[in-house]
mmCIF file of C-alpha atoms in Angstrom:
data_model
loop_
_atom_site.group_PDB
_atom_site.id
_atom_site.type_symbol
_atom_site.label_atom_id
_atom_site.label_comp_id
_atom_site.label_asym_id
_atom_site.label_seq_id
_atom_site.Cartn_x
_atom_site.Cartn_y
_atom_site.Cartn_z
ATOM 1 C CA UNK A 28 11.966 -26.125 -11.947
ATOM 2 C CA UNK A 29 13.983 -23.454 -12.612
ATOM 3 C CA UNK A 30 13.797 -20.829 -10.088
ATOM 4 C CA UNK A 31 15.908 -18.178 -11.565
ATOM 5 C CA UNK A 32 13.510 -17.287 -14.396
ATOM 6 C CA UNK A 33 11.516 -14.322 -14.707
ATOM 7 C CA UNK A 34 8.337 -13.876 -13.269
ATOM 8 C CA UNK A 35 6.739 -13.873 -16.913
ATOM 9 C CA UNK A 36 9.566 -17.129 -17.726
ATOM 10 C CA UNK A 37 8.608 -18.959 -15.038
ATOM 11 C CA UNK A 38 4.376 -18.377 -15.739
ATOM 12 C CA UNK A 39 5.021 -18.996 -19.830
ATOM 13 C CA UNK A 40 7.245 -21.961 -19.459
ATOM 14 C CA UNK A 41 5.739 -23.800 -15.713
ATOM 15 C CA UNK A 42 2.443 -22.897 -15.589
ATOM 16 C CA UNK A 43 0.471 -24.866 -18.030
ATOM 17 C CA UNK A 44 2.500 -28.026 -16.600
ATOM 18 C CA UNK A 45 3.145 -27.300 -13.319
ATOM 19 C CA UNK A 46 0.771 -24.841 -12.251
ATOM 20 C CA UNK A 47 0.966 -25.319 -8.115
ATOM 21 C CA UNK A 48 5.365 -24.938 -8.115
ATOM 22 C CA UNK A 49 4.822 -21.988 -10.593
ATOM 23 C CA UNK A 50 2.614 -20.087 -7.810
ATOM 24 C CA UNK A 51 4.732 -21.516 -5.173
ATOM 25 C CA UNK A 52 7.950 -19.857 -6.622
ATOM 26 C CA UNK A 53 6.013 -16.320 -7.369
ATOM 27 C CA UNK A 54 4.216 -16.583 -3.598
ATOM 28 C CA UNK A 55 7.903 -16.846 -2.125
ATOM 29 C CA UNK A 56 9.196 -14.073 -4.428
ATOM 30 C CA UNK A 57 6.369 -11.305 -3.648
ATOM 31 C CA UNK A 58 4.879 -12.410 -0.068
ATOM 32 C CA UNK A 59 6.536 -10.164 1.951
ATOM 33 C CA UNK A 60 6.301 -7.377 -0.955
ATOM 34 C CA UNK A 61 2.444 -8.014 -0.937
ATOM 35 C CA UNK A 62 2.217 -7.654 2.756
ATOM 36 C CA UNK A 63 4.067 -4.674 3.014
ATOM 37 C CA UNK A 64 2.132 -3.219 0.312
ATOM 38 C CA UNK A 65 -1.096 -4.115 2.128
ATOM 39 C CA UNK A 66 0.514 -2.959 5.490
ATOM 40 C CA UNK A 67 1.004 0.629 4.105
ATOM 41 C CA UNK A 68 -2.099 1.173 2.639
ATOM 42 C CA UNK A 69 -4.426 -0.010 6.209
ATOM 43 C CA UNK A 70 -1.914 -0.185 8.839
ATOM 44 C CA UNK A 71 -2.849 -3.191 10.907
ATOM 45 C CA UNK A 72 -0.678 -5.385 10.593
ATOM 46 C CA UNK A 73 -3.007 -8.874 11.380
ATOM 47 C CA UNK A 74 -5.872 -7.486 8.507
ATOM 48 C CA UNK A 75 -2.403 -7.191 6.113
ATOM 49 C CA UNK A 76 -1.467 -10.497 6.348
ATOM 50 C CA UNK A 77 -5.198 -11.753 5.984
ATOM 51 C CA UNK A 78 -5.064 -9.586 2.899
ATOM 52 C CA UNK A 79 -2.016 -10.744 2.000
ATOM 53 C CA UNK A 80 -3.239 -14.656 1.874
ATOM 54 C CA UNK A 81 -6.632 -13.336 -0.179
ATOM 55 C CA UNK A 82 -5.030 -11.551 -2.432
ATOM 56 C CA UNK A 83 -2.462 -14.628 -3.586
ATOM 57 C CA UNK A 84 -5.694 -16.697 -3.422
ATOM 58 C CA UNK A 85 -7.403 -14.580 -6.416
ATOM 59 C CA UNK A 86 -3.822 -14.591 -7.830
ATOM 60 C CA UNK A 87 -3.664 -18.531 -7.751
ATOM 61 C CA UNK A 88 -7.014 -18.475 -9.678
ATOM 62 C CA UNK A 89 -6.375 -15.759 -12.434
ATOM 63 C CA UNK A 90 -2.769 -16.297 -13.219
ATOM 64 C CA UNK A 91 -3.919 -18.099 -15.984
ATOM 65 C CA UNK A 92 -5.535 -14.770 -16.963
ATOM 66 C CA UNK A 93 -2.106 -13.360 -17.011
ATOM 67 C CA UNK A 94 -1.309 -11.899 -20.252
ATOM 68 C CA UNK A 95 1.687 -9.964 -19.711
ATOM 69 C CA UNK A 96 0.632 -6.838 -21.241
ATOM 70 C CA UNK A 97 2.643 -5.295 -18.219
ATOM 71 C CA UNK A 98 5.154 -7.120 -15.921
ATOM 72 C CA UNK A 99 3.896 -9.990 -13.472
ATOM 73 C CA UNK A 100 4.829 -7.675 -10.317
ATOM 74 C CA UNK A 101 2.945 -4.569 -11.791
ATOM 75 C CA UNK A 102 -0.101 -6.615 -12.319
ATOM 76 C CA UNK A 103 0.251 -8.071 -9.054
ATOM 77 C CA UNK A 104 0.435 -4.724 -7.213
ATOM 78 C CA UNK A 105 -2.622 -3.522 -9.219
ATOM 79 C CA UNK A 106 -4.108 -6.787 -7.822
ATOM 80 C CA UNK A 107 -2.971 -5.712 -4.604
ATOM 81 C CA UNK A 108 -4.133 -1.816 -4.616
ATOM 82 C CA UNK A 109 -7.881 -2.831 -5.987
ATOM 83 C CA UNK A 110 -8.394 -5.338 -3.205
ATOM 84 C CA UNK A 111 -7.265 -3.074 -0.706
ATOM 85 C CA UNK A 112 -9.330 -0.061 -1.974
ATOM 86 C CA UNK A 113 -12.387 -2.505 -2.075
ATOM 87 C CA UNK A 114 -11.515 -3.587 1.553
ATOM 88 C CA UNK A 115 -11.554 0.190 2.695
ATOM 89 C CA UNK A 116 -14.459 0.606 1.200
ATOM 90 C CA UNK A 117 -16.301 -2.077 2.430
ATOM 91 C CA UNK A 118 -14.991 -1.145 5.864
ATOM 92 C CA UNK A 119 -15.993 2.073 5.348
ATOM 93 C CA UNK A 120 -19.938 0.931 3.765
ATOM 94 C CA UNK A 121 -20.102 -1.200 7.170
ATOM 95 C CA UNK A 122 -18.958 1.343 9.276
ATOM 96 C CA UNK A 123 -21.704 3.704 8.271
ATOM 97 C CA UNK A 124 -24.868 1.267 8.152
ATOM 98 C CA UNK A 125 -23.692 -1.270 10.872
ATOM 99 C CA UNK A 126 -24.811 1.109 13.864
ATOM 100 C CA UNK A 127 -26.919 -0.678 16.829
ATOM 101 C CA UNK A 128 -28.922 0.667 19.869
ATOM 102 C CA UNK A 129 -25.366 0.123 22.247
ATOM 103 C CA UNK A 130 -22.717 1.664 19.515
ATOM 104 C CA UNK A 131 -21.990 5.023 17.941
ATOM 105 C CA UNK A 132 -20.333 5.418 14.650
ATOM 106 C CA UNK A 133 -16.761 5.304 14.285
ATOM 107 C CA UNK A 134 -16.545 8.906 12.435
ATOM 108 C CA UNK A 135 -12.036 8.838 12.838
ATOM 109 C CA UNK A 136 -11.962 5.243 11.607
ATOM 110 C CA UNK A 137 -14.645 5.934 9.035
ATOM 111 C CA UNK A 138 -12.906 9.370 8.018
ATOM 112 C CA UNK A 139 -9.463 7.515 7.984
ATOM 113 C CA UNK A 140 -10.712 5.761 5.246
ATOM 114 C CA UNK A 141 -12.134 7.734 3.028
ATOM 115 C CA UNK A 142 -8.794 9.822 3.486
ATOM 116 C CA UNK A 143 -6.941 7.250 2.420
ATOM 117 C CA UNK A 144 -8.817 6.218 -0.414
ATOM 118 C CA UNK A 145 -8.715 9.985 -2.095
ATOM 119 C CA UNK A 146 -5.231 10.168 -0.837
ATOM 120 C CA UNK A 147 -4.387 6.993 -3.099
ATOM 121 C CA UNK A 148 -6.811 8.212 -5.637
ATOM 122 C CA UNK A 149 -4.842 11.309 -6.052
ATOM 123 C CA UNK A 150 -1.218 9.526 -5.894
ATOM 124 C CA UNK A 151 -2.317 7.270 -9.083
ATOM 125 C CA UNK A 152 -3.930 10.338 -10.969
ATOM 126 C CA UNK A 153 -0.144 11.498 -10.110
ATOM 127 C CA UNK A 154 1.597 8.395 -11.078
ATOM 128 C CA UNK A 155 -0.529 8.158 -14.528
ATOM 129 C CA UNK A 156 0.842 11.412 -15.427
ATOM 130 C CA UNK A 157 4.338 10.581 -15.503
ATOM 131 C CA UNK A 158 5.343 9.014 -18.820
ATOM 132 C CA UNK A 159 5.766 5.031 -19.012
ATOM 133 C CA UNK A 160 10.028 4.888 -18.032
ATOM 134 C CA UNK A 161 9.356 7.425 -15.172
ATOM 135 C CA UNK A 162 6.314 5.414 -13.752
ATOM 136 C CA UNK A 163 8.302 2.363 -14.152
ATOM 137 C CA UNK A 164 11.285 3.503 -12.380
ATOM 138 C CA UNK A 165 9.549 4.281 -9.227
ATOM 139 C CA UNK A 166 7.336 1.031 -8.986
ATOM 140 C CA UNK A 167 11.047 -0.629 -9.544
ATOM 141 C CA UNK A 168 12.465 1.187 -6.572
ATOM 142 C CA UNK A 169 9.487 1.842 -4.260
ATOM 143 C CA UNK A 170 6.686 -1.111 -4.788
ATOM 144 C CA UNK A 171 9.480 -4.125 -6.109
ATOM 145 C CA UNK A 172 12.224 -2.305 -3.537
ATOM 146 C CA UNK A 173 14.905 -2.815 -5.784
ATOM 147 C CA UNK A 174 17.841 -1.042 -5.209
ATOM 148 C CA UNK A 175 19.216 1.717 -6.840
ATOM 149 C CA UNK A 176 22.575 -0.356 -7.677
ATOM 150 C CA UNK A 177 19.890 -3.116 -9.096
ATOM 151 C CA UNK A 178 18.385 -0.390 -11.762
ATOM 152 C CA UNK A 179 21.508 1.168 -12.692
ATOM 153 C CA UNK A 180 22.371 -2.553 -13.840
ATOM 154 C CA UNK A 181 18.880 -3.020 -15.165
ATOM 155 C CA UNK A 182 18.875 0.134 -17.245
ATOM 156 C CA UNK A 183 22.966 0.002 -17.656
ATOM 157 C CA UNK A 184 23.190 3.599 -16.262
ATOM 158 C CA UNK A 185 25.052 5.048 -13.408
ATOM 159 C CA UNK A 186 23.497 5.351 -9.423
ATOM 160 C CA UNK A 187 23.563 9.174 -9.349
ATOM 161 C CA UNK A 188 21.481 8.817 -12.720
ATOM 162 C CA UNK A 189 18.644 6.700 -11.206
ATOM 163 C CA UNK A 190 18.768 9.005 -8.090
ATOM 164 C CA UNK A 191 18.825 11.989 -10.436
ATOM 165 C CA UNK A 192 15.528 10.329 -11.971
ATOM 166 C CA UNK A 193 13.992 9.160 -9.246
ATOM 167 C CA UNK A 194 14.180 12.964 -7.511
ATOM 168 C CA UNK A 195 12.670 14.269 -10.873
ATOM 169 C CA UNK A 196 9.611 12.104 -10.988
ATOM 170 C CA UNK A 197 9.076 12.078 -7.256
ATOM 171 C CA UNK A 198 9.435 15.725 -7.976
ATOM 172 C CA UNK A 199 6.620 15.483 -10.624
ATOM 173 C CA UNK A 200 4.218 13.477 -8.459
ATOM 174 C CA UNK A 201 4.571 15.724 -5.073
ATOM 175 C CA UNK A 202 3.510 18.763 -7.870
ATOM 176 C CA UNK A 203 0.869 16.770 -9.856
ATOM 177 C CA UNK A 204 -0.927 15.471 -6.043
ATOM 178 C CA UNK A 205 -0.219 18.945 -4.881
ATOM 179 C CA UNK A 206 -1.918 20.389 -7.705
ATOM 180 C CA UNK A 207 -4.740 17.372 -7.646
ATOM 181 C CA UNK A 208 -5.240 18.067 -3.866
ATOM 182 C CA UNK A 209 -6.269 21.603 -4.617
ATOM 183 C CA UNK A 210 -9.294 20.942 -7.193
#
């Protein structure tokens, strides 16, 4: 198998034939991404890695759904965001009917969520409004962690130019979730 092949390479070309060394390449390339991912959105670090091994479970069984209408790592992370939004939420459902005769409610942890669930609400609203390269060039430096030496190759620019875009559109979505945060 060759291992140096995109993402969408690799699931086009290994994937119908060998559909186990496919995921197997793609689990080593995004584990740690995935976890981190996970990690910043609950903050405890064992329920990340549980997460972590779900969420490349429900990969493993839609990959054939894959249809590359966006890149493999941008429909991974969207994987990624929705189970972790459904987790808080669950968490947060639980929280609020699972009260018995020796506990209280856990109003911070229960608050905590539903803070962070608005908060990432109001960072995609953000993102959405940011046209297609802009969106794109953040997910590349902040969700993928490439470098900004790895996009200047990727979009055959200069460093300061990424860095000048990457100010502008954080620029844009600080305003947008500052304005968002105010409705």
């Amino acid at each position: 198998m060759n291992t140096t092949l995109s993402d969408e390479d690799m699931i086009r070309h290994y994937l119908p034939h060998e559909p186990n060394s496919c995921f197997e390449v793609l689990y080593k390339r995004y584990e740690a991404k995935v976890y981190r991912h996970c990690l910043s959105m609950i903050k405890d670090a064992d329920q990340a890695q549980d997460f972590t091994h779900d969420i490349f479970l429900k990969v493993f069984v839609k990959l054939n759904a894959f249809q590359e209408r966006s890149s493999f790592s941008t429909w991974l992370y969207t994987i990624v965001s929705n189970h972790c939004l459904d987790q808080i939420r669950i968490a947060k459902r639980l929280s609020l009917s699972s009260i018995d005769d020796d506990s209280q409610l856990n109003v911070p942890d229960s608050n905590w969520a539903h803070i962070q669930e608005d908060k990432l609400q109001l960072l995609k609203m953000a993102m959405n409004s940011l046209a297609v390269k802009e969106q794109t060039l953040l997910r590349l430096k902040y969700e993928q962690g490439l470098s900004i030496d790895d996009i200047a190759k990727l979009y055959a620019i200069t460093s300061s130019a990424v860095k000048m875009r990457l100010k502008r559109s954080r620029e844009k979505v600080q305003l947008m979730y500052a304005q968002q945060s105010k409705l």
